[in-house]
Coordinates of C-alpha atoms and ligand atoms in Angstrom, one line a residue:
M23 CA -12.9 -32.6 -9.3
S24 CA -15.0 -31.6 -12.6
V25 CA -18.0 -29.8 -12.9
D26 CA -21.1 -31.4 -14.6
L27 CA -22.4 -28.4 -16.4
A28 CA -25.8 -30.1 -17.2
R29 CA -26.5 -30.2 -13.5
T30 CA -29.0 -27.6 -12.7
D31 CA -30.0 -28.9 -9.3
S32 CA -26.5 -28.0 -7.6
P33 CA -26.4 -25.5 -4.8
H34 CA -26.1 -21.7 -6.0
V35 CA -23.7 -19.5 -4.4
A36 CA -24.0 -15.5 -5.1
I37 CA -20.5 -13.8 -4.6
I38 CA -20.4 -10.2 -4.1
G39 CA -17.4 -8.5 -5.7
A40 CA -15.1 -9.8 -8.3
G41 CA -11.6 -8.9 -6.6
F42 CA -8.8 -11.5 -6.4
G43 CA -10.7 -13.0 -3.2
G44 CA -14.2 -13.4 -5.0
L45 CA -12.4 -14.8 -8.3
A46 CA -10.4 -17.3 -6.2
A47 CA -13.6 -18.6 -4.1
A48 CA -15.5 -18.7 -7.6
I49 CA -12.9 -21.2 -9.0
R50 CA -12.9 -23.3 -5.9
L51 CA -16.8 -23.4 -5.4
L52 CA -17.1 -24.4 -9.0
V53 CA -14.7 -27.2 -9.2
R54 CA -16.6 -28.4 -6.0
G55 CA -19.8 -28.7 -7.9
Y56 CA -21.5 -25.3 -6.9
R57 CA -23.3 -22.9 -9.5
V58 CA -21.7 -19.3 -9.1
T59 CA -22.9 -15.9 -9.9
I60 CA -20.5 -13.2 -9.3
V61 CA -21.7 -9.7 -8.8
D62 CA -19.7 -6.7 -9.1
R63 CA -20.4 -2.9 -9.4
L64 CA -17.4 -2.0 -11.6
D65 CA -17.6 -2.8 -15.3
Q66 CA -14.7 -5.5 -15.2
P67 CA -13.2 -8.1 -12.9
G68 CA -10.4 -7.5 -10.6
G69 CA -11.7 -5.2 -8.0
R70 CA -8.7 -3.2 -7.0
A71 CA -6.8 -5.0 -9.8
R72 CA -8.9 -3.2 -12.4
V73 CA -7.3 -2.0 -15.5
F74 CA -7.4 1.5 -17.0
K75 CA -6.6 1.8 -21.0
E76 CA -6.0 5.3 -22.3
D77 CA -4.2 6.1 -25.8
G78 CA -2.4 2.9 -26.1
N79 CA -1.3 2.5 -22.5
T80 CA -2.5 -0.1 -20.1
F81 CA -2.3 0.9 -16.6
D82 CA -2.9 -1.8 -13.6
A83 CA -4.8 0.2 -11.1
G84 CA -3.6 -1.7 -8.1
P85 CA -1.3 -4.8 -7.3
T86 CA 1.8 -5.1 -9.3
L87 CA 4.1 -7.5 -7.4
I88 CA 3.3 -11.2 -7.5
T89 CA 4.9 -12.7 -4.4
A90 CA 3.4 -16.3 -4.0
P91 CA 2.8 -17.5 -7.6
F92 CA 2.0 -21.1 -6.3
L93 CA -1.3 -19.7 -5.0
F94 CA -2.2 -18.7 -8.4
D95 CA -1.2 -21.8 -10.1
E96 CA -3.3 -24.0 -7.6
L97 CA -6.4 -22.5 -9.0
W98 CA -5.8 -23.7 -12.4
E99 CA -4.7 -27.0 -11.2
L100 CA -7.9 -27.4 -9.1
A101 CA -9.6 -27.1 -12.6
G102 CA -7.2 -29.5 -14.2
K103 CA -5.6 -26.8 -16.4
R104 CA -2.2 -25.0 -16.3
R105 CA -1.8 -21.3 -15.6
A106 CA 1.0 -20.7 -18.0
D107 CA -1.6 -21.8 -21.0
Y108 CA -3.6 -18.4 -19.6
V109 CA -0.9 -15.9 -18.5
D110 CA 3.0 -16.1 -18.3
F111 CA 4.7 -14.9 -15.1
V112 CA 8.4 -13.6 -15.4
P113 CA 10.6 -13.2 -12.5
I114 CA 11.8 -9.4 -11.6
D115 CA 15.2 -8.3 -10.7
P116 CA 15.9 -6.3 -8.5
F117 CA 12.7 -6.9 -6.5
Y118 CA 12.9 -3.4 -5.5
R119 CA 15.3 -0.5 -6.1
I120 CA 15.1 1.7 -2.8
R121 CA 16.1 5.3 -3.1
F122 CA 16.5 7.2 0.0
D123 CA 15.9 11.0 0.0
S124 CA 19.5 11.6 0.3
G125 CA 19.9 10.1 -3.2
E126 CA 21.5 6.9 -2.1
V127 CA 20.2 3.8 -3.4
F128 CA 19.7 0.1 -2.1
N129 CA 19.1 -2.8 -4.4
Y130 CA 16.9 -5.3 -2.8
T131 CA 17.1 -8.7 -4.6
G132 CA 16.6 -12.1 -3.9
D133 CA 20.2 -13.4 -4.5
A134 CA 22.0 -13.9 -1.1
D135 CA 25.2 -12.7 -2.1
S136 CA 24.1 -9.2 -3.7
M137 CA 22.1 -8.6 -0.7
R138 CA 24.9 -9.3 1.3
S139 CA 27.3 -6.8 -0.7
E140 CA 24.4 -4.2 -0.7
I141 CA 23.9 -4.2 3.1
A142 CA 27.8 -4.2 3.5
R143 CA 27.8 -1.1 1.5
F144 CA 25.7 0.5 4.1
N145 CA 27.1 -1.2 7.2
P146 CA 29.2 -4.1 7.0
D147 CA 28.1 -4.9 10.8
D148 CA 24.4 -5.6 9.7
V149 CA 25.5 -8.4 7.2
D150 CA 25.4 -11.0 10.1
G151 CA 22.0 -9.5 11.7
Y152 CA 20.5 -9.7 8.1
E153 CA 21.1 -13.5 8.0
R154 CA 19.7 -14.0 11.3
F155 CA 16.7 -11.8 10.7
L156 CA 16.1 -14.0 7.4
K157 CA 16.4 -17.1 9.4
K158 CA 13.8 -15.7 12.0
S159 CA 11.6 -14.6 9.0
E160 CA 11.5 -18.4 7.8
R161 CA 10.4 -19.7 11.1
I162 CA 7.7 -16.9 11.2
F163 CA 6.8 -18.0 7.7
D164 CA 6.5 -21.8 8.6
V165 CA 4.0 -21.0 11.5
G166 CA 2.3 -17.7 10.3
F167 CA 1.9 -18.7 6.5
T168 CA 2.1 -22.4 6.2
E169 CA 0.2 -23.2 9.5
L170 CA -1.8 -20.4 9.9
G171 CA -2.7 -18.6 6.8
H172 CA -5.1 -21.3 5.5
V173 CA -7.0 -22.2 8.2
P174 CA -10.1 -20.6 9.7
F175 CA -9.9 -18.7 13.0
G176 CA -13.6 -19.1 14.0
K177 CA -13.1 -20.1 17.7
V178 CA -11.3 -18.6 20.6
S179 CA -9.8 -22.1 20.9
D180 CA -8.2 -21.5 17.5
M181 CA -6.5 -18.5 19.0
A182 CA -5.6 -20.0 22.2
R183 CA -3.8 -23.0 20.2
I184 CA -1.4 -20.5 18.6
V185 CA -0.4 -18.3 21.5
P186 CA 2.6 -20.2 22.6
S187 CA 3.9 -20.3 19.1
M188 CA 3.3 -16.5 18.9
V189 CA 4.9 -15.6 21.9
A190 CA 8.1 -18.0 20.9
L191 CA 8.1 -15.9 17.5
E192 CA 7.8 -12.4 19.5
S193 CA 4.5 -11.7 17.4
Y194 CA 3.7 -9.2 20.1
R195 CA 6.5 -7.2 18.7
T196 CA 5.8 -4.7 15.9
V197 CA 7.7 -5.3 12.6
F198 CA 9.9 -2.4 12.9
S199 CA 11.0 -3.5 16.4
L200 CA 11.6 -7.1 15.4
V201 CA 13.7 -5.8 12.5
S202 CA 15.6 -3.2 14.9
K203 CA 16.6 -6.3 17.0
Y204 CA 18.8 -7.7 14.2
I205 CA 19.7 -4.7 12.1
K206 CA 21.1 -1.4 13.6
D207 CA 21.8 1.0 10.4
P208 CA 18.7 3.2 10.4
R209 CA 18.6 3.2 6.7
L210 CA 18.5 -0.7 6.4
R211 CA 16.2 -0.7 9.2
Q212 CA 13.6 1.1 6.9
V213 CA 14.9 -1.3 3.9
F214 CA 13.9 -4.5 6.0
S215 CA 10.6 -2.9 7.8
F216 CA 8.7 -1.3 4.9
H217 CA 7.1 -4.5 3.8
P218 CA 3.5 -4.0 5.9
L219 CA 2.9 -0.9 3.8
L220 CA 2.2 -3.3 1.0
V221 CA -0.5 -4.8 2.6
G222 CA -1.9 -1.6 4.4
G223 CA 0.1 -1.8 7.8
N224 CA 2.4 0.7 9.5
P225 CA 5.6 -1.1 10.4
F226 CA 5.6 0.6 13.9
S227 CA 2.2 -1.3 14.8
T228 CA 2.0 -4.1 12.5
T229 CA 2.5 -7.6 14.1
S230 CA 6.0 -8.9 13.4
I231 CA 4.2 -11.9 11.7
Y232 CA 4.4 -9.7 8.7
T233 CA 8.0 -10.2 8.4
L234 CA 7.4 -13.4 6.9
I235 CA 7.1 -11.5 3.4
A236 CA 11.1 -11.1 3.6
F237 CA 11.5 -14.8 3.6
L238 CA 8.4 -15.4 1.1
E239 CA 10.1 -13.0 -1.5
R240 CA 13.4 -14.8 -1.0
K241 CA 12.2 -18.4 -1.5
W242 CA 9.5 -17.6 -4.3
G243 CA 10.6 -14.3 -5.8
V244 CA 8.9 -11.3 -6.9
W245 CA 7.2 -11.9 -10.3
Y246 CA 5.2 -10.1 -12.9
A247 CA 2.1 -11.2 -15.2
M248 CA 3.1 -10.5 -18.7
G249 CA 0.2 -8.1 -20.1
G250 CA 0.0 -6.8 -16.5
T251 CA -1.9 -7.7 -13.5
G252 CA -5.0 -7.6 -15.9
A253 CA -3.8 -10.2 -17.8
L254 CA -4.1 -12.5 -14.6
V255 CA -7.4 -11.2 -13.7
K256 CA -8.5 -12.0 -17.4
G257 CA -7.2 -15.6 -17.2
L258 CA -9.0 -16.1 -13.9
A259 CA -12.1 -14.5 -15.2
D260 CA -11.8 -16.8 -18.5
L261 CA -11.5 -19.9 -16.4
I262 CA -14.6 -19.1 -14.2
E263 CA -16.5 -18.6 -17.5
E264 CA -15.2 -22.1 -18.8
L265 CA -16.1 -23.5 -15.4
G266 CA -19.9 -22.5 -15.9
G267 CA -19.7 -19.2 -13.5
A268 CA -21.5 -16.3 -14.5
F269 CA -20.8 -12.6 -13.8
R270 CA -22.9 -9.6 -13.4
F271 CA -21.0 -6.4 -13.8
G272 CA -22.2 -2.9 -13.2
E273 CA -24.5 -4.2 -10.4
T274 CA -24.4 -3.1 -6.9
V275 CA -25.7 -5.4 -4.2
N276 CA -27.6 -3.2 -1.4
E277 CA -28.5 -6.2 0.8
I278 CA -27.8 -9.4 1.8
T279 CA -31.2 -11.1 2.4
V280 CA -31.5 -13.4 5.5
A281 CA -34.5 -15.8 6.5
A282 CA -34.7 -17.5 9.9
G283 CA -31.0 -16.5 10.6
K284 CA -29.6 -18.0 7.2
A285 CA -28.5 -15.8 4.2
T286 CA -30.8 -16.4 1.3
G287 CA -29.5 -14.4 -1.3
V288 CA -28.4 -10.6 -2.2
R289 CA -30.8 -7.9 -3.4
L290 CA -29.3 -5.5 -6.1
E291 CA -29.6 -1.7 -6.2
S292 CA -32.0 -2.4 -9.2
G293 CA -34.4 -4.4 -6.7
E294 CA -33.9 -7.6 -8.3
H295 CA -33.0 -10.5 -5.8
I296 CA -30.6 -13.2 -6.7
I297 CA -31.6 -16.2 -4.5
S298 CA -28.9 -18.5 -3.3
D299 CA -27.8 -21.3 -0.9
L300 CA -24.8 -19.5 0.1
V301 CA -23.7 -16.2 0.0
V302 CA -19.8 -15.1 -0.1
S303 CA -18.8 -11.5 0.3
N304 CA -15.7 -10.3 -1.3
A305 CA -17.0 -6.5 -0.6
D306 CA -15.1 -4.7 1.9
A307 CA -15.6 -6.7 5.3
A308 CA -16.4 -3.5 7.1
W309 CA -18.9 -2.4 4.7
T310 CA -20.5 -5.8 4.3
Y311 CA -21.6 -5.9 8.2
K312 CA -22.2 -1.9 8.2
H313 CA -24.2 -1.6 5.2
L314 CA -25.3 -5.0 3.6
L315 CA -26.2 -7.0 6.6
G316 CA -29.3 -5.5 8.8
P317 CA -28.3 -4.5 12.4
E318 CA -31.0 -6.9 13.6
H319 CA -28.7 -9.7 12.3
R320 CA -25.5 -8.6 14.0
R321 CA -24.2 -9.2 17.4
R322 CA -20.5 -9.0 17.1
W323 CA -19.9 -6.5 14.2
T324 CA -22.1 -3.9 15.2
D325 CA -21.9 -0.2 13.9
A326 CA -20.4 0.6 17.3
K327 CA -17.4 -2.1 17.1
I328 CA -17.0 -1.3 13.4
D329 CA -16.7 2.6 14.0
R330 CA -14.0 1.7 16.7
S331 CA -12.0 -0.3 14.7
K332 CA -8.9 0.8 13.0
L333 CA -8.8 0.7 9.2
S334 CA -5.7 1.0 7.1
M335 CA -4.5 3.9 5.3
S336 CA -5.4 4.8 1.9
L337 CA -3.4 5.6 -1.1
F338 CA -3.2 8.3 -3.6
V339 CA -2.4 6.9 -7.0
W340 CA -1.2 8.9 -10.3
Y341 CA -1.0 6.8 -13.4
F342 CA 0.8 8.8 -16.3
G343 CA 2.2 8.0 -19.5
T344 CA 5.5 9.5 -21.1
D345 CA 6.5 10.0 -24.8
R346 CA 10.0 9.3 -23.8
K347 CA 12.0 6.5 -22.4
Y348 CA 13.4 6.7 -18.7
D349 CA 15.6 3.3 -19.3
D350 CA 17.2 3.7 -16.1
I351 CA 14.4 3.2 -13.8
A352 CA 13.7 -0.1 -12.4
H353 CA 10.4 -2.0 -12.5
H354 CA 9.8 -1.3 -8.8
T355 CA 11.4 1.9 -7.2
I356 CA 10.6 3.0 -3.7
L357 CA 11.4 6.5 -3.3
L358 CA 11.6 7.1 0.9
G359 CA 10.9 10.7 1.8
P360 CA 12.8 12.6 4.5
R361 CA 10.9 11.3 7.4
Y362 CA 9.8 7.6 8.1
R363 CA 8.1 7.1 11.5
K364 CA 6.8 10.4 11.8
L365 CA 5.4 10.2 8.4
L366 CA 3.8 7.1 9.2
E367 CA 2.3 8.6 12.3
D368 CA 0.8 11.4 10.4
I369 CA -0.8 8.8 8.0
F370 CA -1.6 6.2 10.6
R371 CA -2.5 8.1 13.7
N372 CA -2.9 11.7 13.1
H373 CA -4.9 11.2 9.9
E374 CA -3.2 14.2 8.6
L375 CA -2.1 14.8 4.8
A376 CA 1.4 15.7 5.3
E377 CA 3.5 17.9 2.9
D378 CA 6.3 15.1 2.5
F379 CA 5.6 11.5 1.3
S380 CA 7.2 8.6 0.5
L381 CA 6.3 6.9 -2.9
Y382 CA 6.3 3.7 -4.8
L383 CA 7.0 4.0 -8.4
H384 CA 5.9 1.1 -10.8
R385 CA 7.3 1.0 -14.3
P386 CA 6.0 -2.0 -16.1
T387 CA 7.4 -0.9 -19.5
A388 CA 11.0 -1.7 -18.0
T389 CA 9.6 -5.6 -18.3
D390 CA 6.9 -5.5 -21.0
A391 CA 7.0 -3.1 -23.8
S392 CA 3.5 -3.9 -24.6
M393 CA 2.2 -1.6 -21.8
A394 CA 2.6 1.7 -23.8
P395 CA 3.1 2.8 -27.2
E396 CA 6.5 2.4 -29.0
G397 CA 9.1 4.7 -27.4
N398 CA 6.7 5.4 -24.3
E399 CA 6.8 4.4 -20.8
A400 CA 3.3 3.8 -18.6
F401 CA 4.0 4.6 -14.9
Y402 CA 2.3 4.7 -11.8
V403 CA 3.2 6.2 -8.6
L404 CA 1.4 5.9 -5.3
S405 CA 1.7 7.6 -2.2
P406 CA 0.5 6.2 1.1
V407 CA -2.0 8.7 2.6
P408 CA -4.3 8.9 5.6
H409 CA -8.0 7.4 4.8
L410 CA -11.0 10.0 4.8
D411 CA -10.8 10.7 8.5
S412 CA -8.2 13.2 7.5
G413 CA -11.2 15.4 6.1
T414 CA -9.0 16.3 2.8
E415 CA -11.6 17.4 0.1
W416 CA -9.8 15.5 -2.6
A417 CA -12.0 16.6 -5.4
T418 CA -10.2 20.1 -4.8
K419 CA -6.9 18.8 -3.5
S420 CA -5.8 16.2 -5.9
E421 CA -4.4 18.4 -8.6
Q422 CA -2.1 20.3 -6.3
Y423 CA -1.3 16.9 -4.6
R424 CA -0.3 15.3 -7.9
K425 CA 1.7 18.4 -9.1
Q426 CA 3.6 18.0 -5.9
I427 CA 4.5 14.6 -6.7
E428 CA 5.2 15.2 -10.4
K429 CA 7.8 18.1 -9.2
Y430 CA 9.3 15.5 -6.5
L431 CA 9.8 12.9 -9.2
E432 CA 11.0 15.5 -11.9
R433 CA 13.8 16.6 -9.2
T434 CA 14.8 13.1 -8.3
V435 CA 14.4 10.2 -11.0
L436 CA 12.5 11.4 -14.0
P437 CA 14.2 14.6 -15.2
R438 CA 11.8 16.9 -17.3
L439 CA 8.9 14.7 -16.9
S440 CA 6.6 17.7 -17.0
E441 CA 7.6 18.1 -20.6
H442 CA 6.7 14.7 -21.6
I443 CA 3.3 13.8 -20.1
T444 CA 1.0 12.1 -22.5
V445 CA -1.8 10.7 -20.5
S446 CA -2.8 11.5 -16.9
R447 CA -5.4 10.0 -14.4
T448 CA -5.6 9.7 -10.6
L449 CA -7.2 7.5 -8.0
T450 CA -8.1 9.2 -4.6
P451 CA -9.2 7.9 -1.2
Q452 CA -12.5 9.4 -2.2
Q453 CA -12.5 7.1 -5.1
F454 CA -11.7 3.9 -2.8
L455 CA -15.0 4.8 -1.0
D456 CA -16.9 5.7 -4.3
D457 CA -15.8 2.9 -6.3
Y458 CA -15.0 0.1 -4.2
L459 CA -17.2 0.9 -1.2
S460 CA -14.4 0.8 1.0
L461 CA -15.2 2.2 4.5
K462 CA -13.6 5.6 4.9
G463 CA -11.6 5.0 1.5
S464 CA -9.2 2.5 3.2
A465 CA -6.9 0.9 0.6
F466 CA -6.7 -2.3 2.6
S467 CA -9.6 -2.6 5.0
F468 CA -8.8 -3.5 8.6
E469 CA -5.4 -2.4 9.7
P470 CA -3.3 -5.5 10.3
I471 CA -2.5 -5.1 14.0
L472 CA -2.2 -8.0 16.4
T473 CA -5.8 -7.1 18.0
Q474 CA -7.3 -7.0 14.5
S475 CA -5.8 -10.2 13.3
A476 CA -6.8 -14.0 12.9
Y477 CA -9.8 -14.5 15.4
F478 CA -10.2 -10.9 15.9
R479 CA -10.8 -10.2 12.3
P480 CA -14.2 -10.8 10.8
H481 CA -14.4 -14.6 10.3
N482 CA -14.4 -16.3 7.2
K483 CA -17.3 -18.1 8.1
S484 CA -19.6 -15.3 9.3
E485 CA -20.2 -15.3 13.0
E486 CA -23.7 -13.3 12.4
V487 CA -25.7 -15.3 10.1
E488 CA -25.5 -18.8 8.7
G489 CA -24.5 -19.5 5.1
L490 CA -22.4 -16.2 4.9
F491 CA -18.9 -16.4 4.2
L492 CA -16.1 -13.6 3.8
V493 CA -13.1 -13.7 1.7
G494 CA -10.8 -10.6 0.5
A495 CA -8.5 -8.0 2.5
G496 CA -10.8 -7.7 5.5
T497 CA -11.2 -11.1 6.7
H498 CA -8.6 -13.6 7.6
P499 CA -5.6 -13.5 6.9
G500 CA -5.6 -10.4 5.5
A501 CA -4.9 -8.0 2.5
G502 CA -2.6 -8.3 -0.4
M503 CA -2.8 -11.0 -3.2
P504 CA -1.3 -14.0 -1.2
G505 CA -3.6 -12.9 1.6
V506 CA -6.9 -12.8 -0.2
L507 CA -6.1 -16.0 -2.1
S508 CA -5.5 -17.8 1.0
S509 CA -9.0 -16.4 2.2
A510 CA -10.5 -18.2 -0.5
R511 CA -8.4 -21.6 0.3
V512 CA -9.9 -21.3 3.9
L513 CA -13.4 -21.5 2.4
D514 CA -12.6 -25.4 1.4
S515 CA -12.4 -26.1 4.9
L516 CA -15.7 -24.5 5.9
I517 CA -18.0 -25.3 3.0
P518 CA -18.5 -28.9 2.1
D519 CA -18.6 -30.2 -1.4
A520 CA -22.0 -29.7 -3.2
E521 CA -23.9 -32.8 -3.2
Ligands
LIG605 C1 -2.8 0.6 -5.6 C2 -2.4 -0.7 -4.8 C3 -1.4 -1.4 -5.1 C4 -1.5 -2.8 -4.7 N1 0.0 -3.4 -4.6 C5 -0.1 -4.8 -4.3 C6 0.8 -5.5 -4.8 O1 1.6 -5.1 -5.6 N2 0.9 -7.0 -4.5 C7 0.0 -7.5 -3.4 O2 -0.1 -8.5 -3.1 N3 -1.0 -6.5 -3.0 C8 -1.2 -5.3 -3.6 N4 -2.1 -4.5 -3.1 C9 -3.2 -5.0 -2.3 C10 -4.3 -5.9 -3.0 O3 -4.6 -5.4 -4.2 C11 -5.5 -6.0 -2.5 O4 -5.5 -6.5 -1.1 C12 -6.2 -7.2 -3.1 O5 -6.3 -7.2 -4.4 C13 -7.9 -7.0 -2.5 O6 -8.5 -8.2 -2.9 P1 -10.0 -8.6 -2.6 O7 -10.2 -9.8 -2.7 O8 -10.1 -8.0 -1.1 O9 -11.1 -7.5 -3.5 P2 -11.1 -6.1 -4.0 O10 -10.0 -5.9 -5.0 O11 -11.3 -5.1 -3.0 O12 -12.4 -6.3 -5.0 C14 -13.7 -6.0 -4.2 C15 -14.7 -6.0 -5.3 O13 -15.9 -6.1 -4.7 C16 -16.7 -4.8 -5.3 N5 -18.0 -4.5 -4.6 C17 -17.6 -4.0 -3.2 N6 -19.0 -3.8 -2.8 C18 -19.9 -4.1 -3.6 C19 -21.2 -4.3 -3.7 N7 -22.2 -3.8 -2.4 N8 -21.8 -4.8 -4.7 C20 -21.2 -5.1 -5.9 N9 -19.8 -5.0 -5.6 C21 -19.1 -4.5 -4.9 C22 -15.8 -3.7 -5.6 O14 -16.0 -2.7 -6.3 C23 -14.5 -4.5 -5.9 O15 -14.6 -4.5 -7.5 C24 -2.4 -3.3 -3.8 C25 -3.6 -2.4 -3.5 C26 -3.4 -1.1 -4.1 C27 -4.9 -0.3 -4.1

C-alpha cells in the first residue's frame, strides 16, 4: 500500500485535531491513497500528548504509559516502515508502585511470581482469587478488545449481537464489583480496580469490560518511549509528512460545512474554507457535535442529549523539576489517599473539589536521563478532579491546590521538595476547555459507563451527516492511547480505499 505523491486527483480528507486518534487516522488514510490535511489549534502535534520544554526539562503533558505497543508498530508497518527506526520503546518494571496512605507499598509488575508474593504479603487468601481474576480478565480481553474494539457499532443490531457475550462476561457489573468478586482485601481491591481512572472512568460505575486492562498489561507489558511520549508523537508526525500529509498548526476549526446532508470541509476561525471529500473529527466528540456541526444537521446528538450525557472527570496536573535526584522513586507511582469510594463520588457524582486526593506521580528520569538537566529530575503529578461543573475558579484556586499537593509529596515521598523546585507549571480543568476545547474541561470525554459505550457512544461513522467520521477518546471504543488508536483502525472498515 504505497502513496502516489504525484497524484493530485485523489480524494482529500480534512482531519480536525492532531491527537493520537487524528495522527493514526491520517496514516491509515494516507497509505490508502487519500490526501490528508490535519488542522490543530495547538502549535504542535499530540493533542493531550503535547510537550512542554523548560530550562532543559522535557515534560510530556499527558499520556505516559504505553500499554499496547503493537497498535503503534502497526501504523509504521502499514507504511512499509519500522517503528524502531523512529522511536525506541523500553519496558518499565514495576508497572506501578502503589503507595497507600498508611505508607504500605505494593509493587505491581508483569511477573506472575512476584505478583503472587506481593499479594500474599497483603492477604495470602487472595492469591487464588487473583489468578481467577486474571483468567476472567483474559476472557474479557478476548471479546472486549480483540472482537469488539476494532469494529464499528453503527447499528442497534451490532449491539444486540454482543449482548449474550456481555451478559456471560458480567459486563453489567462495575469494575470494582467484579474485582471484589475475586479479591477480598480492601487494599488489594483498590490495587486491581483503579485502572478505569487511566481512561476517565470511576471504578464504581465503569463497566467491568475495562478489567481487560489487567490482562493487556500482563501480556504486553507497560512501555515507555525514549525521549518521552513526545518522541513517539514526533515519529508519527514525521511519518505523516513522509507520506505527504500536511499539518496546519495554530488554526481552529469553527464549523464542519455541510451541503445536501454531506460534509464538504471545515471552516477555520480565520474564515478560510478547507474543502474536502471527507471530514474526520479528532476534536472532542461532544464539542464536535455541540459546536462544530449546526443544530439543523443533528437528530441524535442534540444539545439537550449532550447536556444530559455524563462527561468524565478532569485532571489537575503539576509539572515540576528538581535540582536534586530522588533515586528511590519508581517511574510510575500511585499515591492513594485516605478515601477511595467517597473521593471518587466527590469527583464523579458530587462534582466537588475535595480536600484530600489520590495522585499519580510520573518520574520519566527514572528511565531516561535526557528528560532533565544532569543531576536533576523532571516530574509530573496529577490529581483526578471534577470537571468544570464543580464551579471551581481554577485561575485563583490553582496555586493553593498545587501547594497542597507539594506539601503532601514532601511529607510522603519527596523529602524537602519545596527547597529543590527548579521549574513549575500547571494544567487545570479550565485549560482542558480553553486549550483542547473539551466540553466542561473533561480530560477523557464521555464517561465509559455501559450506557455510553459502543453503540451508545457517538459513532465512528457519524449518524448525522454523510462523509463525517469520528476518532479519539469520545467515540468507540474510548479514551486512552489503545482506545483512540483502535478508533482510527475502525475507519478502515468504514471508509473504502481511495480510487
Ligand atoms: C494527563 C493525562 C495523562 C494520561 N495518561 C495516559 C496514559 O498514561 N496512557 C494512556 O493510554 N492514556 C493516557 N491518557 C489518555 C490519553 O492521553 C487520551 O485519551 C488520548 O491521548 C486522547 O487522544 P485523542 O485522539 O482523543 O486526541 P486529543 O489528545 O484530545 O487531541 C485532540 C486535538 O484536537 C484539537 N482540537 C480540538 N478542537 C479543535 C478545533 N475545533 N480546531 C482545531 N483543533 C481542535 C485539540 O486542541 C487537540 O490538540 C492521559 C490523558 C491525560 C490528559
